[in-house]
PDB file of C-alpha atoms in Angstrom:
ATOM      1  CA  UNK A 434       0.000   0.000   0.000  1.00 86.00           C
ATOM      2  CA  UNK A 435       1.736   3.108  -1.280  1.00 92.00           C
ATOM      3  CA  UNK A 436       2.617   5.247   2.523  1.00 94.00           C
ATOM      4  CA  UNK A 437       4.482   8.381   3.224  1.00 95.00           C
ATOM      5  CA  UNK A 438       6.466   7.436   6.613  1.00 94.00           C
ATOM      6  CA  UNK A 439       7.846   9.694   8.924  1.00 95.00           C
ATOM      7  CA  UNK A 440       9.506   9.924  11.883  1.00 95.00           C
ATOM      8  CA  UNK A 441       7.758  11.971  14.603  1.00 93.00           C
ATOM      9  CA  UNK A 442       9.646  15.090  16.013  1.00 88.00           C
ATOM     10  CA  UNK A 443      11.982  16.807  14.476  1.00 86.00           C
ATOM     11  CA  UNK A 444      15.392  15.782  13.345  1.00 87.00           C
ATOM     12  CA  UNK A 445      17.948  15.443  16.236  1.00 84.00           C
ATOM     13  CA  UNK A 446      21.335  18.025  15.372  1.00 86.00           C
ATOM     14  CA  UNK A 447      23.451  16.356  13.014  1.00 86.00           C
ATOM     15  CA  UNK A 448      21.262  14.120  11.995  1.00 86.00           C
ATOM     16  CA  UNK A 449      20.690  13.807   7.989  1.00 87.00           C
ATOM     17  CA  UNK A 450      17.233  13.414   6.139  1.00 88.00           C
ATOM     18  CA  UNK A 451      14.280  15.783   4.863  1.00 90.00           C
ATOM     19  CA  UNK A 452      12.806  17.656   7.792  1.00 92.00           C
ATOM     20  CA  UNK A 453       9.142  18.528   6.961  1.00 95.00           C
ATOM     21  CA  UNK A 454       5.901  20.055   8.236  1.00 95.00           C
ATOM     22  CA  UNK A 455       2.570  19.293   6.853  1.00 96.00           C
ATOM     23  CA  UNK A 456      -1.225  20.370   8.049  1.00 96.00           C
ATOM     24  CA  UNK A 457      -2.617  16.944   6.598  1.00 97.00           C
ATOM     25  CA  UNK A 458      -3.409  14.713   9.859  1.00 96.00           C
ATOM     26  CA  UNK A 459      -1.430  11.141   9.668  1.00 96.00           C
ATOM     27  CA  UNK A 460      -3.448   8.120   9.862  1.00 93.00           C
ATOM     28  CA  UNK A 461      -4.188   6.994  13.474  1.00 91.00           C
ATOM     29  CA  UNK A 462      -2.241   3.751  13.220  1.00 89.00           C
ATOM     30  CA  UNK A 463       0.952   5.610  13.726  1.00 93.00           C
ATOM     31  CA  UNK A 464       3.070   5.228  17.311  1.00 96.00           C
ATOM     32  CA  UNK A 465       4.933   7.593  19.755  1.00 96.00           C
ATOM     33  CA  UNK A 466       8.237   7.283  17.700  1.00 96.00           C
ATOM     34  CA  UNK A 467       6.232   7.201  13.528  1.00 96.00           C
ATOM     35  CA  UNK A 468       3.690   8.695  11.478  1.00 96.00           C
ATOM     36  CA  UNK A 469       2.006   7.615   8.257  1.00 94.00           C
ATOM     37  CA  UNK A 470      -0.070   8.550   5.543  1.00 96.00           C
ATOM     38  CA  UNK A 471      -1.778   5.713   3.292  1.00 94.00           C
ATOM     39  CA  UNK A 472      -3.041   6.219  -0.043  1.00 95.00           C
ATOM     40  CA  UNK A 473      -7.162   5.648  -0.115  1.00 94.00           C
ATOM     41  CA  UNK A 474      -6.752   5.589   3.637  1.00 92.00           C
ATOM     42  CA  UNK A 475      -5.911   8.893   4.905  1.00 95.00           C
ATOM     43  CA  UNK A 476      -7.674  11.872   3.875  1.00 96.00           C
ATOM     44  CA  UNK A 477      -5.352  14.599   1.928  1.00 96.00           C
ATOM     45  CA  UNK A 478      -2.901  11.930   0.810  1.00 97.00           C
ATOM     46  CA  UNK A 479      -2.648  12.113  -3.057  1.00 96.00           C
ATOM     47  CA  UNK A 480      -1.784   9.761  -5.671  1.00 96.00           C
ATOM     48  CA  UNK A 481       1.766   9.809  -7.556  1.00 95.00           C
ATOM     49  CA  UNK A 482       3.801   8.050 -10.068  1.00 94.00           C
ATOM     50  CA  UNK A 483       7.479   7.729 -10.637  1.00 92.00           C
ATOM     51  CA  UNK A 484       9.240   7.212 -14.168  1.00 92.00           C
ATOM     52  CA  UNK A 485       8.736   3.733 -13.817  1.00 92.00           C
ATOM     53  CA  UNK A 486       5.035   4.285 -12.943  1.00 92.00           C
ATOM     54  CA  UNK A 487       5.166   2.899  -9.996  1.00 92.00           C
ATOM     55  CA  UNK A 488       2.067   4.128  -7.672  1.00 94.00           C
ATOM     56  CA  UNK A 489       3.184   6.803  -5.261  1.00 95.00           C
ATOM     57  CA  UNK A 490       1.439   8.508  -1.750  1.00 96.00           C
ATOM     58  CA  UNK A 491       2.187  12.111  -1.767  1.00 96.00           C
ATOM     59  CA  UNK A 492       1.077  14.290   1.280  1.00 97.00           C
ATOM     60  CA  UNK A 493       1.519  18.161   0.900  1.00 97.00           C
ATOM     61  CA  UNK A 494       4.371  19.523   3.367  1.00 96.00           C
ATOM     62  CA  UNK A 495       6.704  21.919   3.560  1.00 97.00           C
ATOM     63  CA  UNK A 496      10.230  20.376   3.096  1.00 94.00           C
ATOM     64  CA  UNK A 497      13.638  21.238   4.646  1.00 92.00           C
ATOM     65  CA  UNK A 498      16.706  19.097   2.967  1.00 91.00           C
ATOM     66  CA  UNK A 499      19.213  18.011   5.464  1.00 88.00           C
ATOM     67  CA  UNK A 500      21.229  15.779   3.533  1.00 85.00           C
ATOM     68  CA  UNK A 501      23.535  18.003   1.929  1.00 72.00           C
TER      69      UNK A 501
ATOM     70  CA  UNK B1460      10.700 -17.882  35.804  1.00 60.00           C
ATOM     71  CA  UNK B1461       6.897 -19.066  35.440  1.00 53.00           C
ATOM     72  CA  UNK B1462       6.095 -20.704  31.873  1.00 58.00           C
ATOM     73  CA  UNK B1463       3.661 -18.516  29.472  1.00 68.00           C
ATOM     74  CA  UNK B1464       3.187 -18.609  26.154  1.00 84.00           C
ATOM     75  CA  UNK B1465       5.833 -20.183  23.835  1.00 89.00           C
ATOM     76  CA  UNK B1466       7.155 -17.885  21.608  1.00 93.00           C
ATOM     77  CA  UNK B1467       9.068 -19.247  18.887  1.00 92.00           C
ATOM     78  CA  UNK B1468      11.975 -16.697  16.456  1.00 92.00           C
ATOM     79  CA  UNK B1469      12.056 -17.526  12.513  1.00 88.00           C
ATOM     80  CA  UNK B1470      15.484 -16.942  12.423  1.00 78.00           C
ATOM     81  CA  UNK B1471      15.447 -17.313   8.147  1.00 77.00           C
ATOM     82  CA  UNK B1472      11.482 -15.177   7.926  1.00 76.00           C
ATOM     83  CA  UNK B1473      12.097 -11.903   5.984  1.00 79.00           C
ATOM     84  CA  UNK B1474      10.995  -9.020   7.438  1.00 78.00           C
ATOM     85  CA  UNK B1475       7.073  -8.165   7.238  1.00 75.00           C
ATOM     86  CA  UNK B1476       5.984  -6.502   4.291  1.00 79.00           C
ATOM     87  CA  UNK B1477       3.345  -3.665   5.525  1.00 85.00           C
ATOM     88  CA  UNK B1478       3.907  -3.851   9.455  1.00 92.00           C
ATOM     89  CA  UNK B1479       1.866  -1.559  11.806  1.00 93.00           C
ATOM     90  CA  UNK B1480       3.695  -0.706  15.385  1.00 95.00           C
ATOM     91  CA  UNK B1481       1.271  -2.070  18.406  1.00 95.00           C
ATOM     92  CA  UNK B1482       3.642  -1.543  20.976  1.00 96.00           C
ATOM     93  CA  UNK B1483       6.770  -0.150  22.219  1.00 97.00           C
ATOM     94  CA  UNK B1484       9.155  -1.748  25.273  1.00 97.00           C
ATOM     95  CA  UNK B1485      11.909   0.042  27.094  1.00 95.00           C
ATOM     96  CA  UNK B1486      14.172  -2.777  26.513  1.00 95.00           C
ATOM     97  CA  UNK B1487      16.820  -2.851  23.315  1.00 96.00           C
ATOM     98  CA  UNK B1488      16.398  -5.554  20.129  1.00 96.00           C
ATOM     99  CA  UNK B1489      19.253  -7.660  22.315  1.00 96.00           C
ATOM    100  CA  UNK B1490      16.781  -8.181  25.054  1.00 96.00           C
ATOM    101  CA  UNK B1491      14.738  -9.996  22.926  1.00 97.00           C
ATOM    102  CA  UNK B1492      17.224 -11.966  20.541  1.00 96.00           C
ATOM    103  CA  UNK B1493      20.503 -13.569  20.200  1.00 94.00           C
ATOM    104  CA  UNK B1494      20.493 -13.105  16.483  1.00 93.00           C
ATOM    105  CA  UNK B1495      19.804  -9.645  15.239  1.00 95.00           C
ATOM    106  CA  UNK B1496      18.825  -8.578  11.784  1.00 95.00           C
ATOM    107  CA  UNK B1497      19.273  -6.121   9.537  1.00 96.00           C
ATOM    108  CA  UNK B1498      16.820  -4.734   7.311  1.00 95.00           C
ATOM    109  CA  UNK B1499      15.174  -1.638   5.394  1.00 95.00           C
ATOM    110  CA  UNK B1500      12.178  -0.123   4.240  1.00 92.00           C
ATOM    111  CA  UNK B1501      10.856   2.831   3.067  1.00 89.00           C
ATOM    112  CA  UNK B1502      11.024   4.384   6.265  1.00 92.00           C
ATOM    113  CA  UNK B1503      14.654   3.117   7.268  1.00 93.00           C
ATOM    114  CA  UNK B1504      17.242   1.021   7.997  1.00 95.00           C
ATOM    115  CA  UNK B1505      16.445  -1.452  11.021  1.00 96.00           C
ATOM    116  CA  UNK B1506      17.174  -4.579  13.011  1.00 97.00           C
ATOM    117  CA  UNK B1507      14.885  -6.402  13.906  1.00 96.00           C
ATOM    118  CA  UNK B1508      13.662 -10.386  14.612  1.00 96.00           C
ATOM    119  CA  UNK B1509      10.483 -12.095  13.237  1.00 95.00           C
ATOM    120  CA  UNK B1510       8.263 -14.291  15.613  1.00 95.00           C
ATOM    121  CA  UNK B1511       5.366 -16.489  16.050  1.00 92.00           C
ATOM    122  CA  UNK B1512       2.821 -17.555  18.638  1.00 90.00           C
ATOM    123  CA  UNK B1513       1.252 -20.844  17.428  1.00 85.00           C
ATOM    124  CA  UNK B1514       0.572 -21.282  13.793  1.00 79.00           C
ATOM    125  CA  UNK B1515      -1.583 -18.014  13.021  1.00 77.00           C
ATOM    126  CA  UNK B1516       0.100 -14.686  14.566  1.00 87.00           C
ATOM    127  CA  UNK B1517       3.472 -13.867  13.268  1.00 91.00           C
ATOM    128  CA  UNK B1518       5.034 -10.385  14.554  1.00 94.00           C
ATOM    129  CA  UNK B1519       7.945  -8.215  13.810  1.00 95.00           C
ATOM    130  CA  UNK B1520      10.555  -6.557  16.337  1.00 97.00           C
ATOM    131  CA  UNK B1521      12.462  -3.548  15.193  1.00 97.00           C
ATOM    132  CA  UNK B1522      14.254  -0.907  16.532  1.00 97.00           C
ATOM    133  CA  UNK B1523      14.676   1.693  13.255  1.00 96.00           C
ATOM    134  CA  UNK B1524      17.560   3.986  13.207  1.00 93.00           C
ATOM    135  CA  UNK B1525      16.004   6.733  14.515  1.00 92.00           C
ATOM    136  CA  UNK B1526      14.150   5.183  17.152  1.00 94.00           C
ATOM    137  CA  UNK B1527      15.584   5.453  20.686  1.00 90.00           C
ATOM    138  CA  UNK B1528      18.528   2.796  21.125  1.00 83.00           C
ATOM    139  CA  UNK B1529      16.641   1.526  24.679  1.00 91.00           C
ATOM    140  CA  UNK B1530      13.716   0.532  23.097  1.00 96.00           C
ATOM    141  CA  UNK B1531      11.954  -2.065  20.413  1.00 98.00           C
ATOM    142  CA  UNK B1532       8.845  -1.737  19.056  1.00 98.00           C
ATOM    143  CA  UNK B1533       6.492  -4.052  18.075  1.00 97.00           C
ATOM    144  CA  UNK B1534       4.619  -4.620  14.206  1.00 96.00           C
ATOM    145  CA  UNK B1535       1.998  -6.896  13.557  1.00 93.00           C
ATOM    146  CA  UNK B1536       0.952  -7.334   9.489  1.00 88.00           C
ATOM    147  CA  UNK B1537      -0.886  -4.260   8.019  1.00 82.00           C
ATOM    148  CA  UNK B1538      -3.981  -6.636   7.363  1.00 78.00           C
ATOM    149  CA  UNK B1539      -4.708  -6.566  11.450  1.00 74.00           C
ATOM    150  CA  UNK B1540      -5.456  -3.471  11.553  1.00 66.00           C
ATOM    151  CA  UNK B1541      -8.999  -2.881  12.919  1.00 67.00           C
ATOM    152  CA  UNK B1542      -9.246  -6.283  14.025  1.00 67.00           C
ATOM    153  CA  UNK B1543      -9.908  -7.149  17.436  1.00 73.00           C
ATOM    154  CA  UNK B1544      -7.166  -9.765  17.461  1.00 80.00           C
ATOM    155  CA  UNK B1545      -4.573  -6.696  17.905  1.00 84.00           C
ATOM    156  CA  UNK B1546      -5.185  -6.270  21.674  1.00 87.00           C
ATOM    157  CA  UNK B1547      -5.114  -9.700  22.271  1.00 87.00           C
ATOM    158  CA  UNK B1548      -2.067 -10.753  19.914  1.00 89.00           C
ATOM    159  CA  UNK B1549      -0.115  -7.866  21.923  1.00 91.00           C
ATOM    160  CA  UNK B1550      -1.369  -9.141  25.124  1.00 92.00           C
ATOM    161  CA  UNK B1551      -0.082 -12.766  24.339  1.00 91.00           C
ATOM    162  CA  UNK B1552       3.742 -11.312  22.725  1.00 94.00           C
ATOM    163  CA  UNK B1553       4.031  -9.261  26.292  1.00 94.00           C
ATOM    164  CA  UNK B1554       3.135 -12.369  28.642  1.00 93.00           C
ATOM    165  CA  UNK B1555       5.453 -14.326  26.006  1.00 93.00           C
ATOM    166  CA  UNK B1556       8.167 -12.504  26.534  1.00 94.00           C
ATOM    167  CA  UNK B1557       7.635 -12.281  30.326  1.00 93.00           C
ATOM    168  CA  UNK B1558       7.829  -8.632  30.057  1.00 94.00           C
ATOM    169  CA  UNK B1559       7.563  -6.534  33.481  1.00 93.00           C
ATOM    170  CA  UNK B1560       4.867  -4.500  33.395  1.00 92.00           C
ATOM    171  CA  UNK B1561       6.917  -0.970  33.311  1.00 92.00           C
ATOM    172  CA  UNK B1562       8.785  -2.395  30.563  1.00 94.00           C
ATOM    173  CA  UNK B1563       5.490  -1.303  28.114  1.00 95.00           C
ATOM    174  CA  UNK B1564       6.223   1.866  26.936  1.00 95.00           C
ATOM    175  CA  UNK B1565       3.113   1.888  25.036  1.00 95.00           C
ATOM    176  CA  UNK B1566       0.471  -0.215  23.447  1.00 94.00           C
ATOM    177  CA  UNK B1567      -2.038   0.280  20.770  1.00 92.00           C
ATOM    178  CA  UNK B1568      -4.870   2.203  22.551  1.00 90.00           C
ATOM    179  CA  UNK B1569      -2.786   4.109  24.540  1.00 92.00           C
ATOM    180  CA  UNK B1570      -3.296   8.077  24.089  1.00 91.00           C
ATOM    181  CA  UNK B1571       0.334   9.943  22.857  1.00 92.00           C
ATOM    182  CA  UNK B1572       2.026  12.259  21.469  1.00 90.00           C
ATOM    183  CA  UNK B1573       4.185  12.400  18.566  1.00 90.00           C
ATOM    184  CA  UNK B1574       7.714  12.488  19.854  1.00 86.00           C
ATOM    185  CA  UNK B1575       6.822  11.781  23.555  1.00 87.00           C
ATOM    186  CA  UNK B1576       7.638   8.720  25.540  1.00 91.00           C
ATOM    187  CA  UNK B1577       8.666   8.867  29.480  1.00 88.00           C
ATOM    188  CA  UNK B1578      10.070   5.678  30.984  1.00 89.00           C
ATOM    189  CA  UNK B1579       8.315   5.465  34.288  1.00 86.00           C
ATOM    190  CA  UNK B1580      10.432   5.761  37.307  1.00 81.00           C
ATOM    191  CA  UNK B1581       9.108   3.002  38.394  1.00 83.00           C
ATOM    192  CA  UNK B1582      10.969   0.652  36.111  1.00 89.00           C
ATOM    193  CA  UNK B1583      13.598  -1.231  37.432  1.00 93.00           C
ATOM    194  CA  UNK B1584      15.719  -4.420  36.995  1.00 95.00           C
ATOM    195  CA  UNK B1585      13.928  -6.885  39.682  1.00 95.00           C
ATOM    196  CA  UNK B1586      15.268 -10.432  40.344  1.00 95.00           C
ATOM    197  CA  UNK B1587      12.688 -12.420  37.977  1.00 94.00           C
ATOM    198  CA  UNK B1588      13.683 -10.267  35.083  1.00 95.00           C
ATOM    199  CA  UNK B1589      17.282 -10.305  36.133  1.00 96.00           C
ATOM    200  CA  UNK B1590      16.891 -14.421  36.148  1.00 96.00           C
ATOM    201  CA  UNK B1591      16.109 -14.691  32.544  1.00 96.00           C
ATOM    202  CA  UNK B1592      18.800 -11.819  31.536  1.00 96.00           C
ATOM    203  CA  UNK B1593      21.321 -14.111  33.060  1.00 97.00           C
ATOM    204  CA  UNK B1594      20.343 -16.915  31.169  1.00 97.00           C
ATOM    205  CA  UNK B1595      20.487 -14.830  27.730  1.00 97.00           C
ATOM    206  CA  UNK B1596      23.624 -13.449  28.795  1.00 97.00           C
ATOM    207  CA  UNK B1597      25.328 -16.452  29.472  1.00 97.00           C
ATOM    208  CA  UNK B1598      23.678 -18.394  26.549  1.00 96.00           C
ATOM    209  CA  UNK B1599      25.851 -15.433  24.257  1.00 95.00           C
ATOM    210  CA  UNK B1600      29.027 -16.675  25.799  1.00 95.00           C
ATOM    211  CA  UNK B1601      32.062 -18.973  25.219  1.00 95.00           C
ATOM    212  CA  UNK B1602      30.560 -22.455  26.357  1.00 96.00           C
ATOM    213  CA  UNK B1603      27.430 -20.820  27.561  1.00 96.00           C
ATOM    214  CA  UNK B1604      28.900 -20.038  30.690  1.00 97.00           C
ATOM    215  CA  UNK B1605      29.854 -17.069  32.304  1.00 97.00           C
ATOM    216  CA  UNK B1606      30.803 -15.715  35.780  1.00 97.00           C
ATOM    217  CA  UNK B1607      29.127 -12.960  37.759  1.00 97.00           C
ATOM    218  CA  UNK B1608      31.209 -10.102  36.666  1.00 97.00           C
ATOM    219  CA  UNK B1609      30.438 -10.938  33.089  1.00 97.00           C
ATOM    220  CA  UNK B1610      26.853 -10.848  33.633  1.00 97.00           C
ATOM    221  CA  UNK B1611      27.397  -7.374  35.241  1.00 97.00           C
ATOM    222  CA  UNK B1612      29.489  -6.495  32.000  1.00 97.00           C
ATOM    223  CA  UNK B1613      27.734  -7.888  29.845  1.00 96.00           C
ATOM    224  CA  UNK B1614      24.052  -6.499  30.641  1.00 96.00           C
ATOM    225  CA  UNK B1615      24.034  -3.145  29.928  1.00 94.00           C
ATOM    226  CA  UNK B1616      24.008  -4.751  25.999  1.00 92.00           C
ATOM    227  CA  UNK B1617      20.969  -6.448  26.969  1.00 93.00           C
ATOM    228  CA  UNK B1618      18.429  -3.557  29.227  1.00 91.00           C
ATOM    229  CA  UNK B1619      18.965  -0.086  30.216  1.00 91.00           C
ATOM    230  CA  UNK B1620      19.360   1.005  34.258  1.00 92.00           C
ATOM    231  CA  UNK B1621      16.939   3.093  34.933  1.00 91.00           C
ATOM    232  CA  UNK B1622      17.296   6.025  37.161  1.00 90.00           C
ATOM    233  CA  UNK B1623      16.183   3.447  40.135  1.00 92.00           C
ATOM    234  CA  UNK B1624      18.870   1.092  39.179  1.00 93.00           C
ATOM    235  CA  UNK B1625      21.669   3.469  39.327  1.00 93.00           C
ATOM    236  CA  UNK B1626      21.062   4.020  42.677  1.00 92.00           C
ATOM    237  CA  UNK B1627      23.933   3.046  45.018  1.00 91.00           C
ATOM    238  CA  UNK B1628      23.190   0.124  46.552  1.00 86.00           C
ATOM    239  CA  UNK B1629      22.953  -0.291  49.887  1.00 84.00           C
ATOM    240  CA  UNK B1630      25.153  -3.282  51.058  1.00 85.00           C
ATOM    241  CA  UNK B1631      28.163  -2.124  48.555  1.00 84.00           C
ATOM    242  CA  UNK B1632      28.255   1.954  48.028  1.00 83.00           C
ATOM    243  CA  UNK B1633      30.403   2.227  45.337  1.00 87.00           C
ATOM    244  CA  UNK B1634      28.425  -0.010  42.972  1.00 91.00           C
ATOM    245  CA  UNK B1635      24.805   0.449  42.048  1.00 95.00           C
ATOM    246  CA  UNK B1636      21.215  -1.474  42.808  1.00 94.00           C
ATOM    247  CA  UNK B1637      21.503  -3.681  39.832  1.00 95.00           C
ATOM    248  CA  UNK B1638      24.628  -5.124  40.402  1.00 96.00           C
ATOM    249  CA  UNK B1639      23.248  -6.397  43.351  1.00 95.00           C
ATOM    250  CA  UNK B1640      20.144  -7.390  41.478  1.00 95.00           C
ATOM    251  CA  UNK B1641      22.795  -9.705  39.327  1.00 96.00           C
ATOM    252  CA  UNK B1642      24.415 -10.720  41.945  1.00 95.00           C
ATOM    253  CA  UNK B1643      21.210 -12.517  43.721  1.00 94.00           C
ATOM    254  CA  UNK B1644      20.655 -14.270  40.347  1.00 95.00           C
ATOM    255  CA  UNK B1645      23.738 -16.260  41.808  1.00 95.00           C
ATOM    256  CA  UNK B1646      23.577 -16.374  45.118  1.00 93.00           C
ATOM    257  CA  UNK B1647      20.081 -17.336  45.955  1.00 92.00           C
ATOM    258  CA  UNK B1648      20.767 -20.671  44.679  1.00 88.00           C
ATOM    259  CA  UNK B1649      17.934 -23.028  46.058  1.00 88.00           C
ATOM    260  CA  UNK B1650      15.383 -19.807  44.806  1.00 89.00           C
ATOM    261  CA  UNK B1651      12.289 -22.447  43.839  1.00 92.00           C
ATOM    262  CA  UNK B1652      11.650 -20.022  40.463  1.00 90.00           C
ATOM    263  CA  UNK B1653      15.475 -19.518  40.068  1.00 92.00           C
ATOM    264  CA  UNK B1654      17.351 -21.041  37.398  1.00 95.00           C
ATOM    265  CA  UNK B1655      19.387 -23.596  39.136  1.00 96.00           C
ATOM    266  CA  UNK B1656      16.406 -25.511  40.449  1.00 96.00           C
ATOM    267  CA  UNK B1657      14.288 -24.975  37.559  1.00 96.00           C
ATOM    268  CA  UNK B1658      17.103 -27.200  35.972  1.00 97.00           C
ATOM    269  CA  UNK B1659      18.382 -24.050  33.194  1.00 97.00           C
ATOM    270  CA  UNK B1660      21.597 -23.469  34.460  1.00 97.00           C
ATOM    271  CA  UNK B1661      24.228 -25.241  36.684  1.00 97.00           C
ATOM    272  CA  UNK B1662      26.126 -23.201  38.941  1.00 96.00           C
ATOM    273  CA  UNK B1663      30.049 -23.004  38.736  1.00 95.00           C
ATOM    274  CA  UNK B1664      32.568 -21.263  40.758  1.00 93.00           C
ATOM    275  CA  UNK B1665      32.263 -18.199  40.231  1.00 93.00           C
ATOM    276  CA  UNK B1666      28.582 -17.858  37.876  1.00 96.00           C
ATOM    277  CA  UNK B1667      26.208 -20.107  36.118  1.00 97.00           C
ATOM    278  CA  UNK B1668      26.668 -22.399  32.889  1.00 97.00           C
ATOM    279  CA  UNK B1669      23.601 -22.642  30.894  1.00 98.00           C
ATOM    280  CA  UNK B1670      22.213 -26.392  30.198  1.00 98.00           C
ATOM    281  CA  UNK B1671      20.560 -27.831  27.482  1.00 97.00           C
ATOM    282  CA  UNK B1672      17.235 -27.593  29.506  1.00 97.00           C
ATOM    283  CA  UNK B1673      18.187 -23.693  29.471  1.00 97.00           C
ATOM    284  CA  UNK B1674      18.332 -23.430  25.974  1.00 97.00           C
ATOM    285  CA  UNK B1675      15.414 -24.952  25.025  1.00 96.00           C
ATOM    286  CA  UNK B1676      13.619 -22.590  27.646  1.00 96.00           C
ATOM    287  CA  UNK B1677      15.357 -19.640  25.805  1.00 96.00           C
ATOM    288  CA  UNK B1678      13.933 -21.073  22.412  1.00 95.00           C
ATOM    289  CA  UNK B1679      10.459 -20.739  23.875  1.00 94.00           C
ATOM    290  CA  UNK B1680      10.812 -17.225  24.842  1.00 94.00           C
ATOM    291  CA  UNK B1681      11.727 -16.425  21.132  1.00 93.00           C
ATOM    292  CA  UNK B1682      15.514 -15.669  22.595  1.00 94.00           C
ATOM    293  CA  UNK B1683      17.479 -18.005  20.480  1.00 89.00           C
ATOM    294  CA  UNK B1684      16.287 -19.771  16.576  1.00 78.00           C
TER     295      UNK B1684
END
């Protein structure tokens, strides 16, 4: 099932990955430490495709990059 | 060291495909396994062990990499979810694992908050939990055997003191409550529950040597393949 995963919180200093904020509520299933958004299961989650057109969830967020 | 239910690891089982976390223990992945795993998913790299209870209910550990090193959390297959078997299946892996009752971080139904998890203070390394922690201990070492200064050496791979078990201890200052809590493993001997009379370990000089008897009780707490 195509998900955006996330960790919860943001990213501890030094740490790399894509820091991001988003007003779309995760799915309830999530935990303490994760959060998730499931395609046809989460309201505001929206359908993508890469090249190889391979389904895609896709939540809108604003992004930080933190892997230089 | 009471009998619950048998868990059994899958030490060759991939890793589940869609997993949901259930629960989360203040213990680390070693606690749990002799054989960790490494894996990755969309979210992140992990290690992690795959279980069952019976023939039907199959369950993931993993700690990811940016989880908290102390703890492990529990997945169960995305096609439980909404079922009523969840509270039940997490019920059975906790009373599986023999898992003190502070030792649940959380558990499916619990209210949180993203990011927030407080180890109660109440959590502490008590001699039934210390039992089967020198079993797994010893079980990792040369000739599954392994003295009482090992064990103390050796555990803070396999649970984290809490702020209760760094407390100096009260019959030896300069060393804290769990040490002591390692050392009783040992010394009460002729404990009915402990591990010498429950026929898992023999005791040698200086610590315990784990028997065959021990090792299959280890297999049925998931701890070894």
């Amino acid at each position: 099932m195509p998900t955006v995963k996330a960790y919860a919180g943001p990213l501890p200093p030094g740490v790399r990955g894509i820091d991001f904020n988003t007003a779309i509520d995760p799915h309830p299933n999530g935990s303490p430490f994760e959060a998730r958004w499931y395609l046809g299961l989460t309201a505001g989650v929206e359908e993508r495709s890469n090249s190889s057109g391979e389904q895609l969830a896709s939540i809108a967020a604003v992004v930080r990059n933190r892997q230089p | 060291m009471s009998d619950g239910v048998a868990i059994r690891q899958r030490p060759a089982a991939e890793p589940g495909g869609d997993v949901v976390p259930q629960a989360i223990f203040w213990r680390p992945i070693d606690y749990f396994t002799s054989a960790v795993r490494l894996g990755e998913d969309d979210l992140d790299r992990f290690k992690y062990a795959t279980y069952c209870i019976g023939n039907q209910l199959t369950f993931d550990l993993r700690t990811y990499a940016g989880h908290p090193w102390a703890t492990v959390t529990m997945y169960l297959p995305v096609s439980v979810i909404g079922s009523n078997e969840v509270g039940r299946a997490t019920a059975l892996v906790i009373k599986g694992f023999l898992l003190p009752k502070q030792a649940v971080a959380w558990r499916r139904g619990d209210a949180f908050q993203f990011g927030q998890l407080h180890r109660p203070a109440k959590d502490r390394l008590r001699e039934p939990e210390a039992r089967l922690l020198a079993l797994k201990i010893a079980a990792c070492m040369a000739e599954r055997r392994a003295t009482t200064q090992e064990l103390i050496e050796q555990a803070p791979r396999f649970f984290t003191p809490s702020p209760i078990d760094l407390q100096q201890s009260s019959t030896r200052p300069l060393q804290p409550q769990w040490h002591q809590i390692i050392r009783n493993v040992i010394s009460h001997r002729s404990s009915p529950r402990g591990p010498f009379e429950q026929g898992y370990a023999e005791r040698t000089k200086d610590g315990l040597l784990v028997t065959e008897a021990g090792i299959d009780y280890l297999r049925s707490r998931g701890y070894v393949g």
